[in-house]
């Protein structure tokens, strides 16, 4: 019997482990309809394999779907739903390469040189936009009739920071490299406020959210999209030479500053779908507005000359321009003038691709168009489902979605070239993150994303919700041992890891090379540990690799044993923004950046036992006390509402929590924050929030000095810092002498400084100390025990996917 068992092929051994031959089925790209689903007679689709196992699997008898090598073209989401689809593993068979692709391969034989379209072929309306192509590149441009092959061309949608995420337009890929949508200017160059001045800014959409409006309501989203877009005046000679074809001309008889009537466009001369895209009214959140019309001198609402040149559709979220403005004119066929640029002409169903390929030829190139606009897999209300060893390539939406999933695992996946997030575990409400109404839900429990590669993403890596903040019940979802890079290509505030809810973990991940943040925290009891973060926030400022803020109750989020390196510009590694409290930062290694830590008006943030090398300042602070202790404090409405939502006893509706849940909070955090029962939002005797300082109520001491006032940056700690070629803490100089140290005695204690790693026997490559030679062995607050603890717990090894 032993001999017979040894002779079982490995595939059949896997079947036995999966609970029997009848619970293991196979899929092959060349499978046949009506197949038995065996290794010899596989199903042609995963959906058929799913249906063959539906209702037959359980925790004691799990199923397995082995997928044979090949590329599986995807036109619809593989939906796994409910108990009937639970306890099944979907895996590549014996390490074979399996790819699900939403990208359509463009046949090189079907490309034509634009210059070769002559005679009757050239008169076909499908090519009617070709006259907009510059003469200088006309004979180098290729065209492809996407419509003739039924290849979806999608659309450009309003997207950007705090706007509801919409699928992006299909993306052209050549040899797995994203090409560039035709734009001006080229490369990394951008326009700023010296290129386009503001003739009429109108109000940004941000002014219409609940924390900014007088009545506390938010303008309905569809109405918000109808707000007028900014109006610009061309102020740059370079732009003046070319902007007049970026949209149709102004129609003085029907058009004014605020109305945008439907109209015909002469597409042989004017662009039909140009956009301005980039940073408008800040330096940390991107946006996009459509170019609506062009005029030598536009009209105001009374029909009088207003001196504007460019009108746009859709409002910006913030201001129309400021000192950080940096955007491009995008999706402009007339600006297709550089190798690698492309444009899809969707006007009146033309559905034609224009492309200027690298090297001037399409020969020998693998060219695809990402046209699938949904997740590849959706796991909803399932338990114990695993996806293993699969590649997902090309979607204008997300890669894999989990909703109300329990104990599911995404293992050894590669997800690339998706326009939104690689993985979403849970979902968010439609509110923006800056208002108290923003919530997440459906994150489930015990789900894991492990040993995977997530890269070349328009959005982020893993949206990780789970747990309930009202009751502090945990999600226990985990993202570990992954490599996540080249993300946030199309959007900002789309990090490698979103940690929302309670009790989720992001650890042992290698996160690198992206223009924006790596982790955003909106919740409690998260752990971010043993990660390597480097070359991030490369196209932003006033940002952090890890960001959290605008809540006094995001407590006990631990950031430990991480490496932060090579952070450019006016950024910091850890950004504790606008009242952020209760952060625990210990045993991290910070290198080559401007600021390590930012304490911004919060309390009970503790940073201890960290190493800083080549950092301009170990950190800096900002206080609500700035500018003369003015009330209300910055963003008062939202930080108060969020505080009340968790710690104000009531019936649980509005911005209150139940008395039982509030008591649960007090007990849960009693040891770590012993004064939590005494924390308060300054209010008068009638319960109204203080809006000015008085002599009997809302006194200066009550609002601005009592350590239990949430406006006071008390109980903050910075201690046992090792500073190597690093500047000291940069204290605030705009609060009448008050700093974070004023309200946190002993702040920035027990730090030691040196100019060279050798001063402490520190190895910058490994992040370890030579405990026998380090001067820290005799330093106050450190000692040999400290060195041994650091070397035992901090490591740069084992980060990223395991083999």
Short mmCIF file of C-alpha atoms in Angstrom, two decimals, residues 491-674:
data_model
loop_
_atom_site.label_atom_id
_atom_site.label_comp_id
_atom_site.label_asym_id
_atom_site.label_seq_id
_atom_site.Cartn_x
_atom_site.Cartn_y
_atom_site.Cartn_z
CA UNK A 491 -4.73 59.11 -8.42
CA UNK A 492 -3.44 60.46 -5.11
CA UNK A 493 -4.39 59.28 -1.62
CA UNK A 494 -4.38 55.74 -3.00
CA UNK A 495 -1.71 54.12 -0.82
CA UNK A 496 -0.14 50.68 -0.88
CA UNK A 497 -2.13 49.95 2.26
CA UNK A 498 -5.36 51.57 3.42
CA UNK A 499 -5.88 50.59 7.07
CA UNK A 500 -9.48 51.37 7.93
CA UNK A 501 -11.60 50.08 10.80
CA UNK A 502 -10.06 48.25 13.77
CA UNK A 503 -7.30 45.73 14.29
CA UNK A 504 -5.84 45.20 10.82
CA UNK A 505 -2.17 44.61 10.03
CA UNK A 506 0.34 45.64 7.34
CA UNK A 507 3.71 43.94 7.86
CA UNK A 508 6.84 42.64 6.12
CA UNK A 509 5.96 44.42 2.87
CA UNK A 510 8.41 46.06 0.51
CA UNK A 511 6.79 49.30 -0.69
CA UNK A 512 8.71 51.51 -3.09
CA UNK A 513 8.77 53.90 -6.02
CA UNK A 514 5.48 55.76 -6.05
CA UNK A 515 4.46 59.43 -6.24
CA UNK A 516 2.35 59.48 -3.08
CA UNK A 517 1.91 57.99 0.39
CA UNK A 518 2.38 54.34 1.33
CA UNK A 519 -0.11 53.82 4.17
CA UNK A 520 -3.16 55.74 5.37
CA UNK A 521 -4.71 54.95 8.75
CA UNK A 522 -8.36 55.67 9.56
CA UNK A 523 -9.10 53.60 12.60
CA UNK A 524 -7.75 51.96 15.72
CA UNK A 525 -5.36 49.27 16.92
CA UNK A 526 -3.60 48.86 13.57
CA UNK A 527 -0.09 47.44 13.27
CA UNK A 528 2.36 48.60 10.59
CA UNK A 529 5.56 46.70 11.25
CA UNK A 530 8.72 45.35 9.62
CA UNK A 531 8.10 47.05 6.29
CA UNK A 532 10.64 48.63 3.98
CA UNK A 533 9.46 51.98 2.59
CA UNK A 534 11.62 53.87 0.11
CA UNK A 535 11.44 56.33 -2.78
CA UNK A 536 7.88 57.37 -2.02
CA UNK A 537 5.90 60.66 -2.12
CA UNK A 538 8.14 61.53 -5.05
CA UNK A 539 5.55 63.82 -6.67
CA UNK A 540 3.96 65.47 -3.64
CA UNK A 541 4.82 67.73 -0.76
CA UNK A 542 3.31 68.36 2.65
CA UNK A 543 2.79 64.61 2.81
CA UNK A 544 4.02 61.55 4.66
CA UNK A 545 4.88 57.96 3.87
CA UNK A 546 2.40 57.04 6.60
CA UNK A 547 -0.46 59.47 7.03
CA UNK A 548 -3.31 59.77 9.51
CA UNK A 549 -5.26 62.67 10.89
CA UNK A 550 -8.33 64.67 11.79
CA UNK A 551 -9.42 62.41 14.60
CA UNK A 552 -8.62 62.42 18.32
CA UNK A 553 -9.92 58.83 18.57
CA UNK A 554 -7.74 56.96 16.04
CA UNK A 555 -5.92 55.42 18.99
CA UNK A 556 -3.18 52.83 19.50
CA UNK A 557 -1.92 52.54 15.96
CA UNK A 558 1.52 51.01 16.18
CA UNK A 559 4.30 51.81 13.70
CA UNK A 560 7.31 49.68 14.55
CA UNK A 561 10.44 48.03 13.14
CA UNK A 562 10.11 49.73 9.74
CA UNK A 563 12.72 51.28 7.46
CA UNK A 564 11.86 54.65 5.88
CA UNK A 565 14.33 55.84 3.26
CA UNK A 566 14.89 58.36 0.48
CA UNK A 567 11.91 60.68 0.98
CA UNK A 568 12.21 63.74 -1.28
CA UNK A 569 11.08 67.32 -0.79
CA UNK A 570 9.04 68.89 1.97
CA UNK A 571 7.71 65.62 3.32
CA UNK A 572 8.01 63.43 6.38
CA UNK A 573 8.01 59.76 7.12
CA UNK A 574 5.08 59.82 9.58
CA UNK A 575 2.46 62.55 9.33
CA UNK A 576 0.20 62.85 12.40
CA UNK A 577 -2.15 65.47 11.03
CA UNK A 578 -4.65 67.84 12.61
CA UNK A 579 -5.45 66.32 15.99
CA UNK A 580 -4.18 62.83 15.28
CA UNK A 581 -3.69 61.17 18.64
CA UNK A 582 -2.51 57.97 20.25
CA UNK A 583 0.11 56.97 17.66
CA UNK A 584 2.80 54.60 18.92
CA UNK A 585 6.06 54.85 16.95
CA UNK A 586 9.00 52.76 18.06
CA UNK A 587 12.11 50.95 16.79
CA UNK A 588 12.04 52.44 13.29
CA UNK A 589 14.98 53.48 11.12
CA UNK A 590 14.59 56.77 9.21
CA UNK A 591 17.12 57.82 6.55
CA UNK A 592 17.60 60.54 3.94
CA UNK A 593 14.61 62.86 4.29
CA UNK A 594 13.60 66.32 5.45
CA UNK A 595 11.47 65.43 8.48
CA UNK A 596 11.02 62.20 10.38
CA UNK A 597 7.88 62.96 12.41
CA UNK A 598 5.14 65.59 12.30
CA UNK A 599 3.15 66.21 15.49
CA UNK A 600 0.19 68.34 14.41
CA UNK A 601 -2.04 69.39 17.32
CA UNK A 602 -2.75 65.90 18.63
CA UNK A 603 -2.09 64.35 22.00
CA UNK A 604 -0.77 61.11 23.48
CA UNK A 605 1.50 60.38 20.53
CA UNK A 606 4.57 58.43 21.63
CA UNK A 607 7.74 58.04 19.58
CA UNK A 608 10.56 56.16 21.28
CA UNK A 609 13.66 54.16 20.46
CA UNK A 610 14.05 55.26 16.83
CA UNK A 611 17.16 55.83 14.72
CA UNK A 612 17.44 58.82 12.36
CA UNK A 613 20.25 59.13 9.80
CA UNK A 614 20.71 62.04 7.38
CA UNK A 615 17.39 63.59 8.35
CA UNK A 616 17.12 67.39 8.34
CA UNK A 617 15.00 67.43 11.50
CA UNK A 618 13.95 64.56 13.70
CA UNK A 619 10.49 66.15 13.57
CA UNK A 620 8.43 69.30 13.90
CA UNK A 621 5.16 70.41 15.45
CA UNK A 622 2.08 72.52 14.74
CA UNK A 623 -0.42 73.64 17.38
CA UNK A 624 -4.02 74.77 17.40
CA UNK A 625 -2.60 77.57 19.56
CA UNK A 626 -1.00 79.18 16.49
CA UNK A 627 -2.11 82.62 15.43
CA UNK A 628 -3.34 83.76 18.83
CA UNK A 629 -5.34 80.80 20.17
CA UNK A 630 -8.30 81.38 17.87
CA UNK A 631 -11.58 79.52 18.00
CA UNK A 632 -12.94 77.55 16.31
CA UNK A 633 -9.83 75.48 15.71
CA UNK A 634 -8.89 74.31 12.25
CA UNK A 635 -11.42 71.81 10.89
CA UNK A 636 -13.27 72.01 14.21
CA UNK A 637 -16.53 70.59 12.94
CA UNK A 638 -15.14 67.29 11.72
CA UNK A 639 -12.74 66.63 14.60
CA UNK A 640 -15.50 67.35 17.12
CA UNK A 641 -18.04 65.20 15.30
CA UNK A 642 -15.58 62.33 15.09
CA UNK A 643 -14.76 62.62 18.78
CA UNK A 644 -18.45 62.61 19.68
CA UNK A 645 -19.14 59.74 17.30
CA UNK A 646 -16.97 57.48 19.45
CA UNK A 647 -16.90 59.00 22.95
CA UNK A 648 -20.14 60.93 23.45
CA UNK A 649 -22.71 58.68 25.11
CA UNK A 650 -26.14 58.66 23.48
CA UNK A 651 -28.38 56.34 21.55
CA UNK A 652 -25.75 55.67 18.90
CA UNK A 653 -27.41 57.81 16.26
CA UNK A 654 -26.03 61.03 14.88
CA UNK A 655 -22.61 61.72 16.26
CA UNK A 656 -22.96 59.66 19.44
CA UNK A 657 -22.06 56.15 20.58
CA UNK A 658 -24.04 53.95 22.93
CA UNK A 659 -23.22 54.16 26.61
CA UNK A 660 -22.16 50.50 26.54
CA UNK A 661 -19.76 51.13 23.68
CA UNK A 662 -18.31 54.24 25.31
CA UNK A 663 -17.66 52.24 28.47
CA UNK A 664 -16.05 49.55 26.31
CA UNK A 665 -13.72 52.21 24.88
CA UNK A 666 -12.79 53.42 28.36
CA UNK A 667 -11.98 49.91 29.55
CA UNK A 668 -10.15 48.98 26.37
CA UNK A 669 -7.79 51.96 26.58
CA UNK A 670 -7.66 52.50 30.35
CA UNK A 671 -4.08 51.36 30.80
CA UNK A 672 -2.63 53.06 27.74
CA UNK A 673 -4.57 56.32 28.12
CA UNK A 674 -5.44 56.49 31.86
#
